[in-house]
CSV table of C-alpha atoms in Angstrom, one decimal:
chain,number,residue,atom,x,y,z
A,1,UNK,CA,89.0,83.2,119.1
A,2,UNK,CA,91.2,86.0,118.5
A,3,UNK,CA,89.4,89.5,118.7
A,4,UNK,CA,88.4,91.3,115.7
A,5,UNK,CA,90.4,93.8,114.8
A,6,UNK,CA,89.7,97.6,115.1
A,7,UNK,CA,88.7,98.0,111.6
A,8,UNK,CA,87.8,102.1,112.0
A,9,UNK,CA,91.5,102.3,113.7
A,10,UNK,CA,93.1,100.5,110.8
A,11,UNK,CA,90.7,102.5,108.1
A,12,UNK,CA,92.2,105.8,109.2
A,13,UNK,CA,95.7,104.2,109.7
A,14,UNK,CA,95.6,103.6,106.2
A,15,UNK,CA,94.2,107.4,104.9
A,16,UNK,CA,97.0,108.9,106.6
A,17,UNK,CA,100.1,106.3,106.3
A,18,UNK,CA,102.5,108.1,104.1
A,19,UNK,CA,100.9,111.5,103.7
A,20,UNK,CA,104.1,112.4,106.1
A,21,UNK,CA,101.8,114.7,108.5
A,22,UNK,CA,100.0,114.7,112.0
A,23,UNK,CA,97.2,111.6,113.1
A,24,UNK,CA,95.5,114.7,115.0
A,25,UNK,CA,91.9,114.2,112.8
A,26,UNK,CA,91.6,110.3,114.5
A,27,UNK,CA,91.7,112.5,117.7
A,28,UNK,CA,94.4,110.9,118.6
A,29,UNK,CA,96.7,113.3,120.3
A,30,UNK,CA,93.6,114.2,122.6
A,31,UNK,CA,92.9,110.9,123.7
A,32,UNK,CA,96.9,110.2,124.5
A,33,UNK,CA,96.7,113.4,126.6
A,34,UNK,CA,93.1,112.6,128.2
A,35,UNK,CA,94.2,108.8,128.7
A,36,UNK,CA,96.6,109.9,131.3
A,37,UNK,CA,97.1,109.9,134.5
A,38,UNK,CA,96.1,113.3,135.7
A,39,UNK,CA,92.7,112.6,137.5
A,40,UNK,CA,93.6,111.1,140.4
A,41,UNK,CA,97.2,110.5,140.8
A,42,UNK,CA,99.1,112.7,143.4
A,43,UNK,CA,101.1,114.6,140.5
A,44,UNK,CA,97.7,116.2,139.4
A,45,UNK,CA,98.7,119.3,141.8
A,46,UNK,CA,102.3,119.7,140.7
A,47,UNK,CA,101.2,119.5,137.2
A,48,UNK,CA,98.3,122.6,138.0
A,49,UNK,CA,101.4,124.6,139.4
A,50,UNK,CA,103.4,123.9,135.8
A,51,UNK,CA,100.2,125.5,134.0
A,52,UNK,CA,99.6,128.0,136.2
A,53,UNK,CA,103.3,128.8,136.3
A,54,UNK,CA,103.1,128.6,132.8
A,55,UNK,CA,99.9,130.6,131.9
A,56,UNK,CA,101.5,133.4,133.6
A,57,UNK,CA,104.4,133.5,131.4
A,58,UNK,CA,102.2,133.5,128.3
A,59,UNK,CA,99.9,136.5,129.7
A,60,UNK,CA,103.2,138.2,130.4
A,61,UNK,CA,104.6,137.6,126.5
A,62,UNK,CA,107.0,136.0,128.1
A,63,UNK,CA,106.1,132.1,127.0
A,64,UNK,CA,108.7,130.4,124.1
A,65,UNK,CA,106.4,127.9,121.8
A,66,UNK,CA,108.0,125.3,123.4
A,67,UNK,CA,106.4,126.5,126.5
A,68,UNK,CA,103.1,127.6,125.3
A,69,UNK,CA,102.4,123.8,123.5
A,70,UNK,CA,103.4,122.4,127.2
A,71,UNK,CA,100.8,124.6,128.4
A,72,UNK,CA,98.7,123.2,126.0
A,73,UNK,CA,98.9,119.6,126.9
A,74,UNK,CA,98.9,120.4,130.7
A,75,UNK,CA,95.2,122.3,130.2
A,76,UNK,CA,94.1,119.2,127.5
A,77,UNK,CA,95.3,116.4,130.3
A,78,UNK,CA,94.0,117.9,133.0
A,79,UNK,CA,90.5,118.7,131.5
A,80,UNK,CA,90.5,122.2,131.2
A,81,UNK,CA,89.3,122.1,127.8
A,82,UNK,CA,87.8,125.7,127.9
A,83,UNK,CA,91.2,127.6,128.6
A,84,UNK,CA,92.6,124.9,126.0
A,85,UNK,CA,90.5,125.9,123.6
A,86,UNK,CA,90.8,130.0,124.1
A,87,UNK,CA,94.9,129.2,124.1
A,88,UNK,CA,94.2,126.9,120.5
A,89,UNK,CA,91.6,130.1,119.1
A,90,UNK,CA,95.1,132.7,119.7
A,91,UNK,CA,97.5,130.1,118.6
A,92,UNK,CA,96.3,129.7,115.5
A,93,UNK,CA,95.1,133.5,114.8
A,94,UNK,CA,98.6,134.6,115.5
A,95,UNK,CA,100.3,131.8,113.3
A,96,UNK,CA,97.7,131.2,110.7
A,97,UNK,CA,100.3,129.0,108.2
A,98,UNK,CA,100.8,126.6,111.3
A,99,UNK,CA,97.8,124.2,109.6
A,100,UNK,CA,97.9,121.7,112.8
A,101,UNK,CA,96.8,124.5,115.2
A,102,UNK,CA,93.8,125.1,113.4
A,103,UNK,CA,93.0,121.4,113.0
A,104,UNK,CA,93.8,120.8,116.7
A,105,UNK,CA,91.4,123.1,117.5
A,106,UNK,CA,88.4,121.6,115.4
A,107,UNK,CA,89.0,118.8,117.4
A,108,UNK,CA,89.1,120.0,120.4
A,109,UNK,CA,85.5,121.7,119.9
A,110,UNK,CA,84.5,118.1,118.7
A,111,UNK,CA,85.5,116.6,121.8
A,112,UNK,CA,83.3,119.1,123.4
A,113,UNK,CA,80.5,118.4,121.4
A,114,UNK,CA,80.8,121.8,119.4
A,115,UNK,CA,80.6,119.9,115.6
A,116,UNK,CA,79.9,123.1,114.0
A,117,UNK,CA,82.4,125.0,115.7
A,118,UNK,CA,84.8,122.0,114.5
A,119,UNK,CA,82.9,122.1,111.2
A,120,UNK,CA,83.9,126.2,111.0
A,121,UNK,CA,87.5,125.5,112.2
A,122,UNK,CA,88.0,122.8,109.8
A,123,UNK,CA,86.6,125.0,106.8
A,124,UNK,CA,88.9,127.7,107.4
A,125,UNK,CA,92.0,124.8,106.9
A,126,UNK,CA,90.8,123.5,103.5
A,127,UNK,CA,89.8,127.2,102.5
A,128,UNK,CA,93.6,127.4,102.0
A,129,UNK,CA,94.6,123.6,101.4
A,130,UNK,CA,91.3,122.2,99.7
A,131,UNK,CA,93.3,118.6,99.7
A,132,UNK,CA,94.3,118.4,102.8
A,133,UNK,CA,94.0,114.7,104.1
A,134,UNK,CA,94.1,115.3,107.8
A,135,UNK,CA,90.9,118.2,107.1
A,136,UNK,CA,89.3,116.0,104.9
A,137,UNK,CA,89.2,113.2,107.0
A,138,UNK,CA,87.9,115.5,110.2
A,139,UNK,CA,85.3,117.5,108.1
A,140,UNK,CA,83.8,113.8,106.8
A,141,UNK,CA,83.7,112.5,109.8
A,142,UNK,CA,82.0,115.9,111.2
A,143,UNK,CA,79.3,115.8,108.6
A,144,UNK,CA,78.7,112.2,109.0
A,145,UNK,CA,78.0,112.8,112.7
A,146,UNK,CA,75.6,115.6,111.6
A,147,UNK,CA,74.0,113.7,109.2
A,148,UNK,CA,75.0,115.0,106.1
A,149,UNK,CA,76.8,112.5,104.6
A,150,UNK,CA,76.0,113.3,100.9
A,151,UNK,CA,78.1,116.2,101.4
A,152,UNK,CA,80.9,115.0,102.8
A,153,UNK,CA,80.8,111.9,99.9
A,154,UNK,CA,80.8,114.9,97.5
A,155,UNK,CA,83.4,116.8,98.8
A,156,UNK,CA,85.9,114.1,98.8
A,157,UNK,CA,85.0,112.7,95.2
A,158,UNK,CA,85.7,116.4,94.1
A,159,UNK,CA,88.9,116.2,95.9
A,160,UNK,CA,89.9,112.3,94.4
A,161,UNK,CA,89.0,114.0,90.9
A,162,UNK,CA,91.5,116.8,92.0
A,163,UNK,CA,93.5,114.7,92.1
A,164,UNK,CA,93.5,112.4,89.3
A,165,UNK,CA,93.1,114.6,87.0
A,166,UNK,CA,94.4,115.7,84.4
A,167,UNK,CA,97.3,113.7,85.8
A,168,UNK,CA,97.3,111.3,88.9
A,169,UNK,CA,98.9,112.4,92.2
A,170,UNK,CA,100.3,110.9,95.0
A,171,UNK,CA,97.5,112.2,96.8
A,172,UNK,CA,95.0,110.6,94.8
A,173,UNK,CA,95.5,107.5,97.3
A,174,UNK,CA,94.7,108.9,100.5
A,175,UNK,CA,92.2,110.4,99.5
A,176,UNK,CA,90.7,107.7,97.5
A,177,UNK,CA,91.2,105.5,100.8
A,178,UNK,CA,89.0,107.8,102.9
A,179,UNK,CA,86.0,108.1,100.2
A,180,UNK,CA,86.2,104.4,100.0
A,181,UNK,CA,85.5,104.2,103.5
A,182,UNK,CA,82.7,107.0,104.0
A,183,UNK,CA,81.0,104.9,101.0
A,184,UNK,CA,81.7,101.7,103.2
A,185,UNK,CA,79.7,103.5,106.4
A,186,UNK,CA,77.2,104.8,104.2
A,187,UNK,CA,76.0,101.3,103.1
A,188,UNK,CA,77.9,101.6,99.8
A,189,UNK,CA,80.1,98.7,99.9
A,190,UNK,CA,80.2,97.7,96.2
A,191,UNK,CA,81.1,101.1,95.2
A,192,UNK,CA,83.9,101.1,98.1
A,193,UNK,CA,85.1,98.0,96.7
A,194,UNK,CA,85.0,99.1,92.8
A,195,UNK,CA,87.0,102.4,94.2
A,196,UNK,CA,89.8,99.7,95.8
A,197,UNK,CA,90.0,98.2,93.0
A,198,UNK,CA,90.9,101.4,91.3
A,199,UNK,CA,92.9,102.2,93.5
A,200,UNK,CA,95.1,99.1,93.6
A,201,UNK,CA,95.9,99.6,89.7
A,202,UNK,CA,96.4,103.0,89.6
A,203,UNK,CA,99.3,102.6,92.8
A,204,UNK,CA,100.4,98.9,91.9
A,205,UNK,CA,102.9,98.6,95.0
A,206,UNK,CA,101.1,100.0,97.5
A,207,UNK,CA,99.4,97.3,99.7
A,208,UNK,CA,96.7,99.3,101.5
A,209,UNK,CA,94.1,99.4,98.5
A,210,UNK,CA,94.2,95.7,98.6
A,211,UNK,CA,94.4,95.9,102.8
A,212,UNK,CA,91.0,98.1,102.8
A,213,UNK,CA,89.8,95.2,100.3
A,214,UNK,CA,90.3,92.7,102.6
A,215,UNK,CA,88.1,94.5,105.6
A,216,UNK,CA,85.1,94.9,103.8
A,217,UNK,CA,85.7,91.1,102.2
A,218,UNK,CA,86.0,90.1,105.6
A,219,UNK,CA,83.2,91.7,107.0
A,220,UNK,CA,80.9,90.4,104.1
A,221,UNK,CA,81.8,86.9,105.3
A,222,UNK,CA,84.1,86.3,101.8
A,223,UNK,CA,87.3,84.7,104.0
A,224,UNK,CA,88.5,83.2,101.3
A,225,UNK,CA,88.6,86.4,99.0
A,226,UNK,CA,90.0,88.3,102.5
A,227,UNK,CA,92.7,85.9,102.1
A,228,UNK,CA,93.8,86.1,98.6
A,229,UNK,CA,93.6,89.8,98.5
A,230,UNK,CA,96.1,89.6,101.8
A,231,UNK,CA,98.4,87.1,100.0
A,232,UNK,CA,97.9,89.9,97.3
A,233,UNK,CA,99.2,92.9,99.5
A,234,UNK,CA,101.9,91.1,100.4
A,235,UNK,CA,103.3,90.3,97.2
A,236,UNK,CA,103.6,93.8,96.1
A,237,UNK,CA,106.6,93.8,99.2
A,238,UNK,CA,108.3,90.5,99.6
A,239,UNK,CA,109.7,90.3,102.7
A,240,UNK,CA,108.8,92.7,105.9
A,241,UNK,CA,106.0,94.8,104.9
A,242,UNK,CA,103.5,96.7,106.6
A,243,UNK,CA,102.1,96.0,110.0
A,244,UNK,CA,98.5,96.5,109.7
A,245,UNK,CA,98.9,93.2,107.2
A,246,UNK,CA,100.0,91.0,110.2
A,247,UNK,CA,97.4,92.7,112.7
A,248,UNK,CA,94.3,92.1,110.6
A,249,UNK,CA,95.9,88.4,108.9
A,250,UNK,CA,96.4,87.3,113.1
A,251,UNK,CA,93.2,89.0,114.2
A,252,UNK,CA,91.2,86.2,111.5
A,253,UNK,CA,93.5,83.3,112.0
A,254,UNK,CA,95.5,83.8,109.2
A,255,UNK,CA,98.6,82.9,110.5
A,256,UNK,CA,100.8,81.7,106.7
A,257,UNK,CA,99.9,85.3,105.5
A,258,UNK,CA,102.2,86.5,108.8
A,259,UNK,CA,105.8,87.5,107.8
A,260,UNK,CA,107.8,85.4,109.4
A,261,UNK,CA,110.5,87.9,110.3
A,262,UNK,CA,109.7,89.6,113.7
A,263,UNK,CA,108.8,93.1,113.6
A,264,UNK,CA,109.5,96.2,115.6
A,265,UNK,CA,106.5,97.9,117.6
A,266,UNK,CA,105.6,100.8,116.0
A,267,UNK,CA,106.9,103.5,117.8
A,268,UNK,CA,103.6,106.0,118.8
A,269,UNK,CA,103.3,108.9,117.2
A,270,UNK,CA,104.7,112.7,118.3
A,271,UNK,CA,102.4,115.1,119.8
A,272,UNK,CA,102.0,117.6,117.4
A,273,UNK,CA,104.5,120.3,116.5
A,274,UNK,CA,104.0,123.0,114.3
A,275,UNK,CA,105.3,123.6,111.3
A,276,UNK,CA,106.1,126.5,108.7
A,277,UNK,CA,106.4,124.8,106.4
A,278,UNK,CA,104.1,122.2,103.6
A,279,UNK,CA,103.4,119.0,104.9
Protein backbone atom coordinates (compact mmCIF):
# COMPACT_ATOMS: atom_id res chain seq x y z
CA UNK A 1 0.00 0.00 0.00
CA UNK A 2 1.31 3.17 -1.08
CA UNK A 3 2.27 5.58 1.86
CA UNK A 4 0.05 8.32 2.93
CA UNK A 5 1.00 11.40 1.91
CA UNK A 6 2.51 14.26 4.02
CA UNK A 7 -0.61 16.03 4.42
CA UNK A 8 1.10 19.03 6.85
CA UNK A 9 3.80 19.27 3.82
CA UNK A 10 1.11 19.64 1.20
CA UNK A 11 -1.19 22.03 3.69
CA UNK A 12 1.56 24.64 3.67
CA UNK A 13 2.54 23.91 -0.02
CA UNK A 14 -0.75 25.05 -0.75
CA UNK A 15 -0.86 28.53 1.72
CA UNK A 16 2.17 29.65 0.06
CA UNK A 17 1.88 28.35 -3.82
CA UNK A 18 1.47 31.50 -5.70
CA UNK A 19 1.98 34.14 -3.13
CA UNK A 20 5.41 34.57 -5.22
CA UNK A 21 7.67 34.73 -1.94
CA UNK A 22 10.07 32.62 0.31
CA UNK A 23 8.89 28.79 2.00
CA UNK A 24 11.21 30.04 5.02
CA UNK A 25 7.97 29.81 7.68
CA UNK A 26 7.74 25.68 6.82
CA UNK A 27 11.41 25.95 8.14
CA UNK A 28 12.34 24.83 5.17
CA UNK A 29 15.51 26.64 4.29
CA UNK A 30 16.88 25.48 7.91
CA UNK A 31 16.27 21.97 7.50
CA UNK A 32 18.02 22.01 3.66
CA UNK A 33 21.02 23.63 5.46
CA UNK A 34 20.83 21.29 8.66
CA UNK A 35 20.18 18.15 6.37
CA UNK A 36 23.58 18.40 5.06
CA UNK A 37 26.52 16.98 5.11
CA UNK A 38 28.57 19.01 7.51
CA UNK A 39 28.69 16.65 10.67
CA UNK A 40 30.86 14.23 9.84
CA UNK A 41 32.14 14.42 6.36
CA UNK A 42 35.87 15.43 5.92
CA UNK A 43 34.80 18.97 4.26
CA UNK A 44 33.37 20.03 7.75
CA UNK A 45 37.02 21.66 8.37
CA UNK A 46 37.41 23.44 5.06
CA UNK A 47 34.00 24.67 5.43
CA UNK A 48 34.95 26.25 9.31
CA UNK A 49 37.98 28.00 7.54
CA UNK A 50 35.28 29.62 4.83
CA UNK A 51 33.26 31.08 7.99
CA UNK A 52 36.03 31.91 9.83
CA UNK A 53 37.61 33.53 6.74
CA UNK A 54 34.45 35.01 6.26
CA UNK A 55 33.46 36.24 9.75
CA UNK A 56 36.51 38.18 9.62
CA UNK A 57 35.65 40.02 6.68
CA UNK A 58 32.25 41.05 8.15
CA UNK A 59 33.97 42.32 11.53
CA UNK A 60 36.35 44.21 9.26
CA UNK A 61 33.12 45.94 7.14
CA UNK A 62 34.60 44.38 4.60
CA UNK A 63 31.86 41.45 3.83
CA UNK A 64 29.51 42.05 0.29
CA UNK A 65 25.76 40.49 1.07
CA UNK A 66 26.67 37.96 -1.06
CA UNK A 67 29.27 37.01 1.38
CA UNK A 68 27.59 37.76 4.59
CA UNK A 69 24.37 35.26 3.50
CA UNK A 70 27.28 32.54 2.72
CA UNK A 71 28.33 33.16 6.15
CA UNK A 72 25.05 32.65 7.12
CA UNK A 73 24.38 29.19 5.77
CA UNK A 74 28.01 28.06 6.71
CA UNK A 75 27.17 28.92 10.68
CA UNK A 76 23.26 27.46 10.11
CA UNK A 77 24.91 23.99 8.47
CA UNK A 78 27.40 23.65 10.70
CA UNK A 79 25.28 24.21 13.89
CA UNK A 80 26.44 27.29 15.09
CA UNK A 81 23.04 28.51 15.60
CA UNK A 82 24.14 31.12 18.35
CA UNK A 83 26.60 33.23 16.01
CA UNK A 84 23.74 32.61 13.32
CA UNK A 85 21.41 34.01 15.13
CA UNK A 86 23.55 37.28 16.48
CA UNK A 87 24.55 37.69 12.42
CA UNK A 88 20.36 37.32 11.61
CA UNK A 89 19.61 39.97 14.89
CA UNK A 90 22.28 42.82 12.79
CA UNK A 91 21.08 41.76 9.44
CA UNK A 92 17.92 42.59 9.84
CA UNK A 93 18.41 45.82 12.27
CA UNK A 94 20.61 47.25 9.59
CA UNK A 95 18.09 46.39 6.63
CA UNK A 96 14.82 46.53 8.33
CA UNK A 97 12.65 46.53 4.73
CA UNK A 98 14.52 43.09 3.87
CA UNK A 99 11.06 41.18 5.43
CA UNK A 100 12.86 37.59 5.03
CA UNK A 101 15.67 38.50 7.41
CA UNK A 102 13.38 39.09 10.10
CA UNK A 103 11.32 36.06 9.38
CA UNK A 104 14.52 33.91 9.02
CA UNK A 105 15.35 34.88 12.24
CA UNK A 106 11.96 33.87 14.03
CA UNK A 107 12.73 30.75 12.81
CA UNK A 108 15.83 30.35 13.77
CA UNK A 109 14.96 31.05 17.54
CA UNK A 110 12.07 28.39 16.91
CA UNK A 111 14.52 25.86 16.03
CA UNK A 112 16.17 26.71 19.20
CA UNK A 113 13.27 26.41 21.13
CA UNK A 114 13.03 30.24 21.81
CA UNK A 115 8.87 30.43 20.61
CA UNK A 116 8.64 33.75 22.19
CA UNK A 117 11.61 35.11 20.84
CA UNK A 118 10.21 33.77 17.32
CA UNK A 119 6.84 35.04 18.55
CA UNK A 120 8.59 38.82 19.12
CA UNK A 121 10.50 38.54 15.84
CA UNK A 122 7.50 37.52 13.89
CA UNK A 123 5.32 40.46 15.46
CA UNK A 124 7.71 43.03 14.44
CA UNK A 125 7.15 41.63 10.53
CA UNK A 126 3.30 41.91 10.50
CA UNK A 127 3.63 45.24 12.64
CA UNK A 128 4.47 46.55 9.12
CA UNK A 129 2.82 43.89 6.77
CA UNK A 130 -0.28 42.76 8.98
CA UNK A 131 -1.05 40.24 5.78
CA UNK A 132 1.83 38.75 5.29
CA UNK A 133 1.40 34.97 4.44
CA UNK A 134 4.76 33.67 5.22
CA UNK A 135 4.34 35.64 9.08
CA UNK A 136 0.98 34.52 9.40
CA UNK A 137 1.63 31.11 8.77
CA UNK A 138 4.88 31.18 11.37
CA UNK A 139 3.04 33.24 14.11
CA UNK A 140 -0.02 30.40 13.95
CA UNK A 141 1.99 27.84 13.99
CA UNK A 142 3.99 29.53 17.12
CA UNK A 143 0.86 30.08 19.06
CA UNK A 144 -0.45 26.69 18.34
CA UNK A 145 2.81 25.29 19.84
CA UNK A 146 2.12 27.55 22.89
CA UNK A 147 -1.18 26.74 23.26
CA UNK A 148 -2.97 29.54 22.22
CA UNK A 149 -4.70 28.67 19.39
CA UNK A 150 -7.82 30.90 19.85
CA UNK A 151 -5.50 33.60 19.05
CA UNK A 152 -3.95 32.60 16.32
CA UNK A 153 -7.64 31.39 14.71
CA UNK A 154 -8.56 35.10 15.45
CA UNK A 155 -5.83 36.73 14.01
CA UNK A 156 -6.09 35.02 10.70
CA UNK A 157 -9.98 35.34 10.41
CA UNK A 158 -9.25 39.22 10.92
CA UNK A 159 -6.70 38.93 8.29
CA UNK A 160 -9.24 36.64 5.67
CA UNK A 161 -11.84 39.58 6.48
CA UNK A 162 -8.95 41.99 5.40
CA UNK A 163 -9.05 40.67 2.81
CA UNK A 164 -12.43 40.06 1.52
CA UNK A 165 -13.70 42.94 2.29
CA UNK A 166 -15.02 45.46 0.99
CA UNK A 167 -13.63 43.82 -2.10
CA UNK A 168 -11.95 40.26 -2.45
CA UNK A 169 -8.20 40.08 -2.92
CA UNK A 170 -5.91 37.74 -4.29
CA UNK A 171 -4.73 37.27 -0.88
CA UNK A 172 -7.95 36.28 0.45
CA UNK A 173 -6.85 32.57 -0.71
CA UNK A 174 -3.85 32.06 1.05
CA UNK A 175 -4.88 33.16 3.77
CA UNK A 176 -8.13 31.51 3.71
CA UNK A 177 -6.09 28.14 3.04
CA UNK A 178 -4.04 28.55 6.23
CA UNK A 179 -7.24 29.38 8.62
CA UNK A 180 -8.81 26.43 7.07
CA UNK A 181 -6.17 24.38 8.29
CA UNK A 182 -5.51 25.81 11.88
CA UNK A 183 -9.47 25.10 12.13
CA UNK A 184 -8.64 21.53 10.76
CA UNK A 185 -5.84 20.95 13.81
CA UNK A 186 -8.01 22.50 16.14
CA UNK A 187 -10.74 19.78 15.77
CA UNK A 188 -12.82 22.10 13.58
CA UNK A 189 -13.15 20.17 10.48
CA UNK A 190 -16.71 21.18 9.44
CA UNK A 191 -15.87 24.66 9.66
CA UNK A 192 -12.49 23.97 7.64
CA UNK A 193 -14.56 22.41 5.11
CA UNK A 194 -17.48 25.13 4.93
CA UNK A 195 -14.35 27.73 4.54
CA UNK A 196 -13.16 25.40 1.29
CA UNK A 197 -16.08 25.58 0.09
CA UNK A 198 -15.96 29.26 0.13
CA UNK A 199 -13.07 29.37 -1.00
CA UNK A 200 -13.59 27.23 -4.11
CA UNK A 201 -16.45 29.71 -5.32
CA UNK A 202 -14.93 32.78 -4.54
CA UNK A 203 -11.49 31.61 -6.85
CA UNK A 204 -13.35 29.27 -9.35
CA UNK A 205 -10.03 28.09 -11.21
CA UNK A 206 -7.89 27.57 -8.58
CA UNK A 207 -7.66 23.78 -7.63
CA UNK A 208 -6.12 23.99 -4.16
CA UNK A 209 -9.54 24.87 -2.21
CA UNK A 210 -10.91 21.73 -3.64
CA UNK A 211 -7.20 19.94 -3.07
CA UNK A 212 -7.39 20.94 0.84
CA UNK A 213 -11.10 19.45 0.43
CA UNK A 214 -9.96 16.32 -0.57
CA UNK A 215 -7.41 15.84 2.68
CA UNK A 216 -9.72 16.28 5.23
CA UNK A 217 -12.41 14.06 3.02
CA UNK A 218 -9.86 11.63 2.89
CA UNK A 219 -8.91 11.65 6.34
CA UNK A 220 -12.63 11.33 7.51
CA UNK A 221 -12.73 8.12 5.54
CA UNK A 222 -15.17 9.78 2.58
CA UNK A 223 -12.95 8.17 -0.48
CA UNK A 224 -15.40 8.55 -2.64
CA UNK A 225 -16.07 12.40 -1.94
CA UNK A 226 -11.90 12.59 -1.94
CA UNK A 227 -12.30 11.48 -5.30
CA UNK A 228 -14.89 13.63 -6.81
CA UNK A 229 -13.58 16.71 -5.35
CA UNK A 230 -10.02 15.58 -7.10
CA UNK A 231 -11.79 14.90 -10.42
CA UNK A 232 -13.10 18.39 -9.42
CA UNK A 233 -9.65 20.23 -9.10
CA UNK A 234 -8.73 18.92 -12.14
CA UNK A 235 -11.36 20.14 -14.21
CA UNK A 236 -10.73 23.66 -13.36
CA UNK A 237 -7.14 22.92 -15.55
CA UNK A 238 -7.56 20.36 -18.30
CA UNK A 239 -4.54 19.06 -19.10
CA UNK A 240 -1.07 19.29 -16.86
CA UNK A 241 -2.03 20.80 -13.72
CA UNK A 242 -0.63 21.04 -10.42
CA UNK A 243 1.59 18.44 -8.84
CA UNK A 244 0.33 18.06 -5.34
CA UNK A 245 -3.03 16.64 -7.40
CA UNK A 246 -0.94 13.58 -8.66
CA UNK A 247 0.99 13.20 -5.25
CA UNK A 248 -2.03 12.98 -3.05
CA UNK A 249 -4.38 11.06 -6.16
CA UNK A 250 -1.06 8.21 -6.29
CA UNK A 251 -0.60 8.31 -2.50
CA UNK A 252 -4.58 6.81 -2.22
CA UNK A 253 -4.59 4.64 -5.29
CA UNK A 254 -6.16 6.92 -7.45
CA UNK A 255 -4.43 6.34 -10.38
CA UNK A 256 -7.40 7.68 -13.44
CA UNK A 257 -7.31 11.13 -11.52
CA UNK A 258 -3.30 11.03 -12.62
CA UNK A 259 -2.55 13.30 -15.65
CA UNK A 260 -1.36 11.20 -17.99
CA UNK A 261 1.27 13.50 -19.40
CA UNK A 262 4.66 13.13 -17.41
CA UNK A 263 5.61 15.89 -15.33
CA UNK A 264 8.78 17.68 -14.52
CA UNK A 265 10.28 17.37 -10.83
CA UNK A 266 9.76 20.38 -9.20
CA UNK A 267 12.81 22.12 -9.02
CA UNK A 268 13.58 22.91 -5.01
CA UNK A 269 13.28 26.00 -3.88
CA UNK A 270 16.19 29.09 -3.58
CA UNK A 271 17.67 29.78 -0.38
CA UNK A 272 16.49 32.93 0.48
CA UNK A 273 17.64 36.25 -0.90
CA UNK A 274 16.64 39.46 0.19
CA UNK A 275 14.73 41.70 -1.33
CA UNK A 276 13.96 45.64 -1.42
CA UNK A 277 11.41 45.40 -2.78
CA UNK A 278 7.18 44.03 -2.04
CA UNK A 279 6.81 40.48 -2.38
Amino acid sequence: MPAAPNRSGIWTGLAIAGAGALCIAAGWWLGQLQGGSAGSDPSRTALERQASSLQQRLNQGEASQAEQQRLLELLVALDRKAEATALLERLADQQPQQWSLRLLLAELRRDQQDRSGAEREVRQLLNLRPDQIEGLQLMALLQLEMGRGAQAQSQLEAALQRASKPQLKPEALPIGLLLANLLQKRGQPGQAESLLLKLAAEFPTDQRPLLARAMLQQERGDIKGAQESLALARSRKPGRSDPRLDQVAAAWGLAPLRDPSPLQPEKPMPAPQAESGNP
